[in-house]
Tab-separated table of C-alpha atoms (C1' of nucleotides) in Angstrom:
chain	number	residue	atom	x	y	z
A	1	UNK	CA	106.657	85.981	109.223
A	2	UNK	CA	106.379	86.099	105.483
A	3	UNK	CA	104.148	83.097	105.046
A	4	UNK	CA	103.861	81.514	101.673
A	5	UNK	CA	101.346	78.765	101.936
A	6	UNK	CA	99.371	77.480	99.010
A	7	UNK	CA	95.706	76.953	99.523
A	8	UNK	CA	94.405	80.178	100.926
A	9	UNK	CA	97.046	82.471	99.560
A	10	UNK	CA	96.895	80.803	96.210
A	11	UNK	CA	93.194	81.455	96.011
A	12	UNK	CA	93.729	85.058	96.967
A	13	UNK	CA	96.169	85.429	94.126
A	14	UNK	CA	93.830	83.735	91.719
A	15	UNK	CA	91.032	86.118	92.524
A	16	UNK	CA	93.326	89.127	92.530
A	17	UNK	CA	94.590	88.214	89.094
A	18	UNK	CA	91.047	88.100	87.833
A	19	UNK	CA	90.213	91.625	88.868
A	20	UNK	CA	89.402	93.356	85.581
A	21	UNK	CA	91.045	96.564	84.498
A	22	UNK	CA	89.429	99.633	85.942
A	23	UNK	CA	87.751	97.640	88.692
A	24	UNK	CA	88.412	97.165	92.379
A	25	UNK	CA	87.328	94.911	95.175
A	26	UNK	CA	87.697	94.674	98.906
A	27	UNK	CA	89.683	92.389	101.141
A	28	UNK	CA	86.501	91.360	102.856
A	29	UNK	CA	84.822	90.451	99.586
A	30	UNK	CA	87.734	88.286	98.550
A	31	UNK	CA	87.930	86.677	101.938
A	32	UNK	CA	84.266	85.927	101.848
A	33	UNK	CA	84.533	84.497	98.399
A	34	UNK	CA	87.300	82.237	99.621
A	35	UNK	CA	85.036	81.011	102.359
A	36	UNK	CA	86.835	82.834	105.139
A	37	UNK	CA	84.768	85.961	105.415
A	38	UNK	CA	86.454	86.939	108.630
A	39	UNK	CA	89.950	86.453	107.324
A	40	UNK	CA	90.090	89.659	105.371
A	41	UNK	CA	93.378	90.337	107.086
A	42	UNK	CA	94.777	87.174	105.616
A	43	UNK	CA	93.904	88.510	102.212
A	44	UNK	CA	95.919	91.602	102.849
A	45	UNK	CA	98.683	89.548	104.258
A	46	UNK	CA	98.601	87.374	101.206
A	47	UNK	CA	98.946	90.462	99.079
A	48	UNK	CA	102.120	91.010	101.006
A	49	UNK	CA	103.552	88.073	99.174
A	50	UNK	CA	102.081	89.266	95.900
A	51	UNK	CA	105.325	91.109	95.441
A	52	UNK	CA	106.728	87.956	93.998
A	53	UNK	CA	103.964	87.647	91.453
A	54	UNK	CA	103.495	89.745	88.370
A	55	UNK	CA	99.798	89.553	87.764
A	56	UNK	CA	98.689	90.616	91.183
A	57	UNK	CA	97.137	94.067	90.908
A	58	UNK	CA	97.196	94.684	94.615
A	59	UNK	CA	96.382	98.301	93.966
A	60	UNK	CA	92.934	97.175	92.867
A	61	UNK	CA	92.273	95.756	96.288
A	62	UNK	CA	91.065	98.208	98.875
A	63	UNK	CA	89.187	98.059	102.130
A	64	UNK	CA	85.425	98.038	102.349
A	65	UNK	CA	85.209	101.809	102.345
A	66	UNK	CA	87.177	101.970	99.134
A	67	UNK	CA	90.160	103.480	100.876
A	68	UNK	CA	93.663	102.667	99.720
A	69	UNK	CA	94.717	101.403	103.094
A	70	UNK	CA	97.605	99.451	101.677
A	71	UNK	CA	99.207	102.274	99.827
A	72	UNK	CA	102.018	102.315	102.338
A	73	UNK	CA	103.131	98.977	101.056
A	74	UNK	CA	103.846	100.351	97.647
A	75	UNK	CA	107.092	102.035	96.798
A	76	UNK	CA	106.037	105.621	96.439
A	77	UNK	CA	103.507	107.535	98.421
A	78	UNK	CA	100.938	107.923	95.700
A	79	UNK	CA	101.832	105.072	93.388
A	80	UNK	CA	98.739	103.105	94.275
A	81	UNK	CA	96.443	106.016	93.636
A	82	UNK	CA	98.158	106.807	90.384
A	83	UNK	CA	97.686	103.276	89.169
A	84	UNK	CA	94.000	103.365	89.955
A	85	UNK	CA	93.539	106.742	88.357
A	86	UNK	CA	95.355	105.437	85.318
A	87	UNK	CA	92.629	102.859	85.028
A	88	UNK	CA	89.957	105.517	85.032
A	89	UNK	CA	89.057	105.166	88.665
A	90	UNK	CA	88.361	108.360	90.540
A	91	UNK	CA	90.428	108.501	93.681
A	92	UNK	CA	90.313	111.402	96.074
A	93	UNK	CA	92.292	111.533	99.273
A	94	UNK	CA	93.083	107.837	99.006
A	95	UNK	CA	89.407	107.040	98.695
A	96	UNK	CA	87.762	105.613	95.622
A	97	UNK	CA	84.818	107.610	94.366
A	98	UNK	CA	81.709	105.864	93.098
A	99	UNK	CA	83.044	102.670	94.553
A	100	UNK	CA	79.860	100.808	93.756
A	101	UNK	CA	80.400	101.637	90.129
A	102	UNK	CA	83.915	100.228	90.045
A	103	UNK	CA	83.438	97.485	92.572
A	104	UNK	CA	84.125	94.037	91.264
A	105	UNK	CA	82.237	91.406	93.180
A	106	UNK	CA	83.810	87.943	92.909
A	107	UNK	CA	80.458	86.323	93.601
A	108	UNK	CA	78.698	88.278	90.937
A	109	UNK	CA	81.443	88.065	88.356
A	110	UNK	CA	82.969	84.669	88.980
A	111	UNK	CA	80.300	82.359	90.284
B	1	DC	C1'	99.590	73.440	121.434
B	2	DC	C1'	100.843	78.103	121.923
B	3	DT	C1'	102.430	82.622	120.198
B	4	DG	C1'	102.938	86.258	116.955
B	5	DT	C1'	101.272	88.585	113.065
B	6	DG	C1'	98.498	91.346	109.805
B	7	DA	C1'	97.367	95.858	103.253
B	8	DC	C1'	90.434	94.087	107.765
B	9	DA	C1'	86.032	95.148	110.041
B	10	DT	C1'	83.569	97.019	113.530
B	11	DA	C1'	82.660	99.388	117.799
B	12	DA	C1'	83.643	102.804	121.133
B	13	DG	C1'	85.600	107.069	123.082
C	1	DC	C1'	88.402	112.643	111.931
C	2	DC	C1'	91.358	110.507	115.194
C	3	DT	C1'	93.113	106.591	118.066
C	4	DT	C1'	92.269	102.212	120.751
C	5	DA	C1'	90.487	98.026	121.560
C	6	DT	C1'	88.389	93.524	120.244
C	7	DG	C1'	87.168	89.874	117.256
C	8	DC	C1'	88.288	87.106	113.818
C	9	DC	C1'	91.051	83.821	110.967
C	10	DA	C1'	94.880	81.217	108.637
C	11	DC	C1'	99.480	80.212	108.971
C	12	DA	C1'	104.671	80.023	110.318
C	13	DG	C1'	107.777	78.613	113.777
DNA sequence: CCTGTGACATAAG
DNA sequence: CCTTATGCCACAG
């Protein structure tokens, strides 16, 4: 395990780095943007390796429902939520409120 | 080529 | 709301 390819993962990191402050996006959205809409899991997996990077705000990446599904991969129990709240994002019970308002769509913002 | 894996997504019970 | 199950994909070994 612990893959560390280049192409796909690299792209994931690139997009993740570009997520603006106070914004979030979903694994599916990133995957789709990368051309592998059904590889959302790969995105998450890629984030797994984001530990080695500095500019990868993995906490800004949540599932489609805006739930902090990957919070268990962070050190603390509420670190992820704290980070998001620090950015002005309303998070309740691990779920982002007004997701549409904070959602950062790669297609809309990057293309 | 085949197997295992995974921070998803969706459906079903 | 919960857990399972299935699909799906890219990649490491």
